[in-house]
Amino acid sequence: MSLYTITGAQLAFGHVALLDHADFSLEAGERVGLIGRNGAGKSSLLKIVADLAKPDDGLITRQHHLVTVYVPQEPEFEAGASVFDAVAGGLAHARDLLGEYDKVAHALAETPEGAQHDALLARMNTLQSSLDATDAWNWRMRVSTTLAQIGLDGDAQVGALSGGMQKRVALAQALVMRPDILLLDEPTNHLDFDGIRWLEELLLAQRAGLLFITHDRAFLDRIATRIVELDRGRLLSYPGNFSAYQTRKAQQLEVERVENEKFDKLLAQEEVWIRKGVEARRTRSVGRIARLVQMRNERAERRNVQGNVKLDVAQGEKSGKIVAELTDVTKRFGARTVVDRFSATLMRGDKIGLVGPNGAGKTTLLKLILGELQPDEGRVRVGTNPQVAYFDQMRAQLDQEKSLADTISPGSDWVEINGAKKHVMSYLGDFLFAPERARSPVTSLSGGERNRLLLARLFARPANVLVLDEPTNDLDIPTLELLEELLTDYEGTVLLVSHDRAFLDNVVTSVIASEGEGKWREYVGGFTDWQTQRDRAEQLAQRDAPKEPVKDAAPKDSAAGRNAQRSVKLSYKEQRELEALLGQIAALEGEQKTIAAQLEDGSIFTKDAQEGARLTQRYAQIDEELMAALERWDELESKGK
């Protein structure tokens, strides 16, 4: 049985149907990637599954006692809360039950036998059953274990953490609840490459059903076992990862195009026939007329594929052959060195990606390259005739109160693209903004729409150097692919900061990567090429590193040393139990690892859904057995100290 099913779902805002008799189900252990155009209704569907919103119509079926946890794009925490308290907030219900149990127990001890005593006793039994079912007795251990699993300091203040670390706290808050269904809205936002890789490993190890929204194609390829596309109100399911989806989607669109052409041709023939006059009005043609009316209705109700953004950048005059030359450049902020003796030459037409963890100094290096920031040491020589167009990830260039038209072309109804004039309404239409929205303020736009508007503004200005700081945030996949094509064909220079691995691979010709402590190095190729070269260099460094001699005797602080010391403090039976626990834990971990390998690629669910569900259930059962074994191990270990 599916964990969750919705049949015939309908949801509309105004005249736009976001869900139009849509069907969806989620099986145990599935990892479903939900994709679609900006504004298609993906977040609305996620909230419906989370039971935070209701559809206008449709039948919803969910398993009894199903635990569903939703992690929004921008998690919110109480001001001044510690990480421990924020994560423990996921167990608020269990803690409330425990608090009530303590109060009832106290009242029971002070109440003489009678009707009130019996009522308190019945309530205590009910609370005890609920506490047993939710494992609320061990809530502190659950929080501590989850913090250790995710690598968080429970004493830290959430408000002092970066966006990426706050995302980890939100995930810990969700996982401590042991969800049956985990719902994630843009989980890779604010995460750097190491954070994204960490998240991938974390989600692959989870056995909960997973439904997530993302535009990160590499993340979809690694995590998803099924792709569900929200397209014109319908939910279309494609087994496999994103690459498999692309192939099947292209085939489906081609079949749809051919069928629509046949239908339109037949409709045109019938329209010609009906206009012939007398012949069409004979009694024997009544059925044909009725069919024509039905065909007209079907054509009117057809929702065609939404048009794509039309991107074209206004090319400025050519810059000099050398765009920028950096020689032994160093930049410090206080005691911290952000750039340490970096040298590079950027040529006209180069497409360079800047990569590194959050806070490494990518934006600082960009400003040094453009001559906007002077180095403390070294020399920066900016080439001749640079015309820079800057895409700011914080969208600070957008005036929230201005209209869309004034943002693109202040004081004029025309924009000039490569020498050709274009009306601002038509130009906004190229970026999928309807004419009636041209006079709307920027503040009325969603995140993805603001990014599209910023791209429209950027490309309306003549430039020979494009500086793009996280341009892919909130853009849907079709717009991302179009932007890739535009930048690939662009004759000027591109400087790109992005955490979208597929986007970097498809656009850049070289990568400038942070290697820590202010060191930067340039690599030829895209993101994957940089990873390959970096990993090879690390392997060579490890191979050439001197090896430490192996000591024969087990030190006192090793596991063997501790066991030798502990054995004298445990009874013979407890020593044997401790030894058996080691083997039991190793066997359980081995079995869990084998099951994880079978479940990871998701193919088991397409070949044998029943076996996939059984393995998922066994995986969860091993988790419980491991927890019990580890708790007993910890108890014996503490006793033997």
PDB file of C-alpha atoms in Angstrom, residues 279-440:
ATOM      1  CA  GLU A 279     -24.988  20.095 -47.640  1.00  0.00           C
ATOM      2  CA  ALA A 280     -24.003  20.453 -44.023  1.00  0.00           C
ATOM      3  CA  ARG A 281     -27.578  20.990 -42.886  1.00  0.00           C
ATOM      4  CA  ARG A 282     -29.005  17.700 -44.146  1.00  0.00           C
ATOM      5  CA  THR A 283     -30.364  15.341 -41.541  1.00  0.00           C
ATOM      6  CA  ARG A 284     -27.752  12.703 -42.214  1.00  0.00           C
ATOM      7  CA  SER A 285     -25.006  15.189 -41.195  1.00  0.00           C
ATOM      8  CA  VAL A 286     -26.364  16.016 -37.719  1.00  0.00           C
ATOM      9  CA  GLY A 287     -23.863  13.614 -36.092  1.00  0.00           C
ATOM     10  CA  ARG A 288     -20.987  15.195 -38.004  1.00  0.00           C
ATOM     11  CA  ILE A 289     -22.006  18.669 -36.837  1.00  0.00           C
ATOM     12  CA  ALA A 290     -22.151  17.456 -33.232  1.00  0.00           C
ATOM     13  CA  ARG A 291     -18.639  16.000 -33.584  1.00  0.00           C
ATOM     14  CA  LEU A 292     -17.380  19.333 -34.929  1.00  0.00           C
ATOM     15  CA  VAL A 293     -18.826  21.159 -31.912  1.00  0.00           C
ATOM     16  CA  GLN A 294     -17.080  18.657 -29.623  1.00  0.00           C
ATOM     17  CA  MET A 295     -13.775  19.117 -31.482  1.00  0.00           C
ATOM     18  CA  ARG A 296     -14.035  22.894 -31.116  1.00  0.00           C
ATOM     19  CA  ASN A 297     -14.538  22.475 -27.379  1.00  0.00           C
ATOM     20  CA  GLU A 298     -11.575  20.107 -27.081  1.00  0.00           C
ATOM     21  CA  ARG A 299      -9.343  22.552 -28.972  1.00  0.00           C
ATOM     22  CA  ALA A 300     -10.430  25.435 -26.750  1.00  0.00           C
ATOM     23  CA  GLU A 301      -9.668  23.441 -23.594  1.00  0.00           C
ATOM     24  CA  ARG A 302      -6.250  22.271 -24.765  1.00  0.00           C
ATOM     25  CA  ARG A 303      -3.443  23.697 -22.670  1.00  0.00           C
ATOM     26  CA  ASN A 304      -0.463  24.077 -24.971  1.00  0.00           C
ATOM     27  CA  VAL A 305       3.112  23.808 -23.793  1.00  0.00           C
ATOM     28  CA  GLN A 306       4.119  27.074 -22.170  1.00  0.00           C
ATOM     29  CA  GLY A 307       6.480  29.099 -24.329  1.00  0.00           C
ATOM     30  CA  ASN A 308      10.101  29.369 -23.269  1.00  0.00           C
ATOM     31  CA  VAL A 309      12.081  32.464 -22.406  1.00  0.00           C
ATOM     32  CA  LYS A 310      13.707  34.110 -25.448  1.00  0.00           C
ATOM     33  CA  LEU A 311      17.184  35.159 -24.402  1.00  0.00           C
ATOM     34  CA  ASP A 312      19.384  37.480 -26.421  1.00  0.00           C
ATOM     35  CA  VAL A 313      22.144  39.621 -24.970  1.00  0.00           C
ATOM     36  CA  ALA A 314      22.978  43.089 -26.274  1.00  0.00           C
ATOM     37  CA  GLN A 315      26.587  42.762 -27.462  1.00  0.00           C
ATOM     38  CA  GLY A 316      28.821  45.723 -26.629  1.00  0.00           C
ATOM     39  CA  GLU A 317      31.952  46.743 -28.525  1.00  0.00           C
ATOM     40  CA  LYS A 318      34.779  44.250 -28.246  1.00  0.00           C
ATOM     41  CA  SER A 319      37.011  44.594 -25.223  1.00  0.00           C
ATOM     42  CA  GLY A 320      40.779  44.403 -25.469  1.00  0.00           C
ATOM     43  CA  LYS A 321      42.334  41.006 -26.045  1.00  0.00           C
ATOM     44  CA  ILE A 322      43.399  40.895 -22.392  1.00  0.00           C
ATOM     45  CA  VAL A 323      40.440  41.518 -20.064  1.00  0.00           C
ATOM     46  CA  ALA A 324      42.434  41.435 -16.822  1.00  0.00           C
ATOM     47  CA  GLU A 325      45.911  40.450 -15.663  1.00  0.00           C
ATOM     48  CA  LEU A 326      46.623  39.657 -11.998  1.00  0.00           C
ATOM     49  CA  THR A 327      50.200  39.328 -10.737  1.00  0.00           C
ATOM     50  CA  ASP A 328      50.922  38.036  -7.189  1.00  0.00           C
ATOM     51  CA  VAL A 329      47.716  39.635  -5.904  1.00  0.00           C
ATOM     52  CA  THR A 330      47.103  39.523  -2.142  1.00  0.00           C
ATOM     53  CA  LYS A 331      44.064  40.843  -0.275  1.00  0.00           C
ATOM     54  CA  ARG A 332      43.518  40.792   3.481  1.00  0.00           C
ATOM     55  CA  PHE A 333      40.650  41.765   5.746  1.00  0.00           C
ATOM     56  CA  GLY A 334      42.104  42.254   9.206  1.00  0.00           C
ATOM     57  CA  ALA A 335      44.120  39.167  10.131  1.00  0.00           C
ATOM     58  CA  ARG A 336      42.431  37.015   7.477  1.00  0.00           C
ATOM     59  CA  THR A 337      44.035  36.568   4.057  1.00  0.00           C
ATOM     60  CA  VAL A 338      41.288  36.096   1.449  1.00  0.00           C
ATOM     61  CA  VAL A 339      43.548  36.043  -1.638  1.00  0.00           C
ATOM     62  CA  ASP A 340      47.201  35.035  -1.254  1.00  0.00           C
ATOM     63  CA  ARG A 341      49.652  35.743  -4.123  1.00  0.00           C
ATOM     64  CA  PHE A 342      47.280  34.800  -6.949  1.00  0.00           C
ATOM     65  CA  SER A 343      48.287  35.285 -10.599  1.00  0.00           C
ATOM     66  CA  ALA A 344      46.125  34.801 -13.708  1.00  0.00           C
ATOM     67  CA  THR A 345      45.466  36.260 -17.152  1.00  0.00           C
ATOM     68  CA  LEU A 346      41.877  36.511 -18.411  1.00  0.00           C
ATOM     69  CA  MET A 347      41.497  36.712 -22.188  1.00  0.00           C
ATOM     70  CA  ARG A 348      38.556  37.978 -24.248  1.00  0.00           C
ATOM     71  CA  GLY A 349      36.030  35.160 -24.736  1.00  0.00           C
ATOM     72  CA  ASP A 350      37.074  33.221 -21.625  1.00  0.00           C
ATOM     73  CA  LYS A 351      34.244  31.690 -19.610  1.00  0.00           C
ATOM     74  CA  ILE A 352      35.528  31.259 -16.069  1.00  0.00           C
ATOM     75  CA  GLY A 353      33.783  29.709 -13.075  1.00  0.00           C
ATOM     76  CA  LEU A 354      34.761  30.714  -9.524  1.00  0.00           C
ATOM     77  CA  VAL A 355      34.142  27.874  -7.060  1.00  0.00           C
ATOM     78  CA  GLY A 356      34.730  27.426  -3.358  1.00  0.00           C
ATOM     79  CA  PRO A 357      32.905  27.099  -0.035  1.00  0.00           C
ATOM     80  CA  ASN A 358      30.676  29.872   1.292  1.00  0.00           C
ATOM     81  CA  GLY A 359      32.834  32.677   2.687  1.00  0.00           C
ATOM     82  CA  ALA A 360      35.961  31.673   0.745  1.00  0.00           C
ATOM     83  CA  GLY A 361      36.106  35.093  -0.960  1.00  0.00           C
ATOM     84  CA  LYS A 362      34.690  34.492  -4.448  1.00  0.00           C
ATOM     85  CA  THR A 363      32.994  37.908  -4.584  1.00  0.00           C
ATOM     86  CA  THR A 364      36.210  39.594  -3.344  1.00  0.00           C
ATOM     87  CA  LEU A 365      38.224  37.906  -6.111  1.00  0.00           C
ATOM     88  CA  LEU A 366      35.617  39.027  -8.666  1.00  0.00           C
ATOM     89  CA  LYS A 367      35.976  42.655  -7.545  1.00  0.00           C
ATOM     90  CA  LEU A 368      39.759  42.414  -7.751  1.00  0.00           C
ATOM     91  CA  ILE A 369      39.537  41.069 -11.320  1.00  0.00           C
ATOM     92  CA  LEU A 370      37.204  43.912 -12.352  1.00  0.00           C
ATOM     93  CA  GLY A 371      39.357  46.576 -10.714  1.00  0.00           C
ATOM     94  CA  GLU A 372      36.607  47.521  -8.237  1.00  0.00           C
ATOM     95  CA  LEU A 373      38.842  46.579  -5.290  1.00  0.00           C
ATOM     96  CA  GLN A 374      42.538  47.380  -4.927  1.00  0.00           C
ATOM     97  CA  PRO A 375      44.903  44.641  -3.709  1.00  0.00           C
ATOM     98  CA  ASP A 376      47.095  45.032  -0.629  1.00  0.00           C
ATOM     99  CA  GLU A 377      50.016  43.564  -2.564  1.00  0.00           C
ATOM    100  CA  GLY A 378      50.641  42.679  -6.209  1.00  0.00           C
ATOM    101  CA  ARG A 379      49.239  44.275  -9.346  1.00  0.00           C
ATOM    102  CA  VAL A 380      45.950  44.152 -11.275  1.00  0.00           C
ATOM    103  CA  ARG A 381      45.875  45.448 -14.841  1.00  0.00           C
ATOM    104  CA  VAL A 382      42.373  45.802 -16.329  1.00  0.00           C
ATOM    105  CA  GLY A 383      42.172  45.591 -20.141  1.00  0.00           C
ATOM    106  CA  THR A 384      40.844  48.257 -22.504  1.00  0.00           C
ATOM    107  CA  ASN A 385      37.165  49.074 -23.116  1.00  0.00           C
ATOM    108  CA  PRO A 386      35.521  46.723 -20.589  1.00  0.00           C
ATOM    109  CA  GLN A 387      31.700  47.073 -20.577  1.00  0.00           C
ATOM    110  CA  VAL A 388      30.541  45.093 -17.557  1.00  0.00           C
ATOM    111  CA  ALA A 389      26.995  43.833 -16.895  1.00  0.00           C
ATOM    112  CA  TYR A 390      26.595  42.510 -13.351  1.00  0.00           C
ATOM    113  CA  PHE A 391      24.045  39.943 -12.089  1.00  0.00           C
ATOM    114  CA  ASP A 392      23.764  40.264  -8.304  1.00  0.00           C
ATOM    115  CA  GLN A 393      22.586  37.173  -6.387  1.00  0.00           C
ATOM    116  CA  MET A 394      20.993  39.430  -3.736  1.00  0.00           C
ATOM    117  CA  ARG A 395      18.985  41.280  -6.449  1.00  0.00           C
ATOM    118  CA  ALA A 396      20.074  44.586  -4.871  1.00  0.00           C
ATOM    119  CA  GLN A 397      19.880  46.225  -8.318  1.00  0.00           C
ATOM    120  CA  LEU A 398      16.081  45.881  -8.338  1.00  0.00           C
ATOM    121  CA  ASP A 399      13.997  48.758  -6.960  1.00  0.00           C
ATOM    122  CA  GLN A 400      11.063  46.982  -5.291  1.00  0.00           C
ATOM    123  CA  GLU A 401       8.629  49.851  -5.942  1.00  0.00           C
ATOM    124  CA  LYS A 402       9.409  50.337  -9.648  1.00  0.00           C
ATOM    125  CA  SER A 403       7.271  48.703 -12.317  1.00  0.00           C
ATOM    126  CA  LEU A 404       8.666  45.959 -14.529  1.00  0.00           C
ATOM    127  CA  ALA A 405       8.687  48.272 -17.572  1.00  0.00           C
ATOM    128  CA  ASP A 406      10.557  51.051 -15.728  1.00  0.00           C
ATOM    129  CA  THR A 407      13.081  48.512 -14.431  1.00  0.00           C
ATOM    130  CA  ILE A 408      13.926  47.440 -17.972  1.00  0.00           C
ATOM    131  CA  SER A 409      13.762  50.804 -19.749  1.00  0.00           C
ATOM    132  CA  PRO A 410      13.417  53.837 -17.434  1.00  0.00           C
ATOM    133  CA  GLY A 411      11.551  56.712 -19.106  1.00  0.00           C
ATOM    134  CA  SER A 412      11.164  54.952 -22.460  1.00  0.00           C
ATOM    135  CA  ASP A 413       8.903  52.360 -24.092  1.00  0.00           C
ATOM    136  CA  TRP A 414      11.734  50.927 -26.192  1.00  0.00           C
ATOM    137  CA  VAL A 415      14.870  48.863 -25.657  1.00  0.00           C
ATOM    138  CA  GLU A 416      17.664  48.371 -28.178  1.00  0.00           C
ATOM    139  CA  ILE A 417      19.090  44.886 -28.638  1.00  0.00           C
ATOM    140  CA  ASN A 418      22.057  44.607 -31.018  1.00  0.00           C
ATOM    141  CA  GLY A 419      20.978  47.691 -32.989  1.00  0.00           C
ATOM    142  CA  ALA A 420      17.305  46.703 -33.300  1.00  0.00           C
ATOM    143  CA  LYS A 421      14.600  48.537 -31.348  1.00  0.00           C
ATOM    144  CA  LYS A 422      12.018  46.485 -29.483  1.00  0.00           C
ATOM    145  CA  HIS A 423       8.972  47.630 -27.506  1.00  0.00           C
ATOM    146  CA  VAL A 424       9.371  47.019 -23.780  1.00  0.00           C
ATOM    147  CA  MET A 425       6.092  45.020 -23.672  1.00  0.00           C
ATOM    148  CA  SER A 426       7.370  42.666 -26.369  1.00  0.00           C
ATOM    149  CA  TYR A 427      10.747  42.387 -24.655  1.00  0.00           C
ATOM    150  CA  LEU A 428       9.099  41.496 -21.326  1.00  0.00           C
ATOM    151  CA  GLY A 429       7.004  38.938 -23.216  1.00  0.00           C
ATOM    152  CA  ASP A 430      10.262  37.248 -24.277  1.00  0.00           C
ATOM    153  CA  PHE A 431      10.862  36.632 -20.566  1.00  0.00           C
ATOM    154  CA  LEU A 432       7.314  35.256 -20.037  1.00  0.00           C
ATOM    155  CA  PHE A 433       5.850  38.409 -18.454  1.00  0.00           C
ATOM    156  CA  ALA A 434       2.288  39.085 -19.694  1.00  0.00           C
ATOM    157  CA  PRO A 435       1.583  42.668 -20.934  1.00  0.00           C
ATOM    158  CA  GLU A 436      -0.845  43.309 -18.067  1.00  0.00           C
ATOM    159  CA  ARG A 437       1.980  42.720 -15.579  1.00  0.00           C
ATOM    160  CA  ALA A 438       4.335  45.285 -17.137  1.00  0.00           C
ATOM    161  CA  ARG A 439       3.018  48.028 -14.813  1.00  0.00           C
ATOM    162  CA  SER A 440       3.082  45.805 -11.693  1.00  0.00           C
TER     163      SER A 440
END
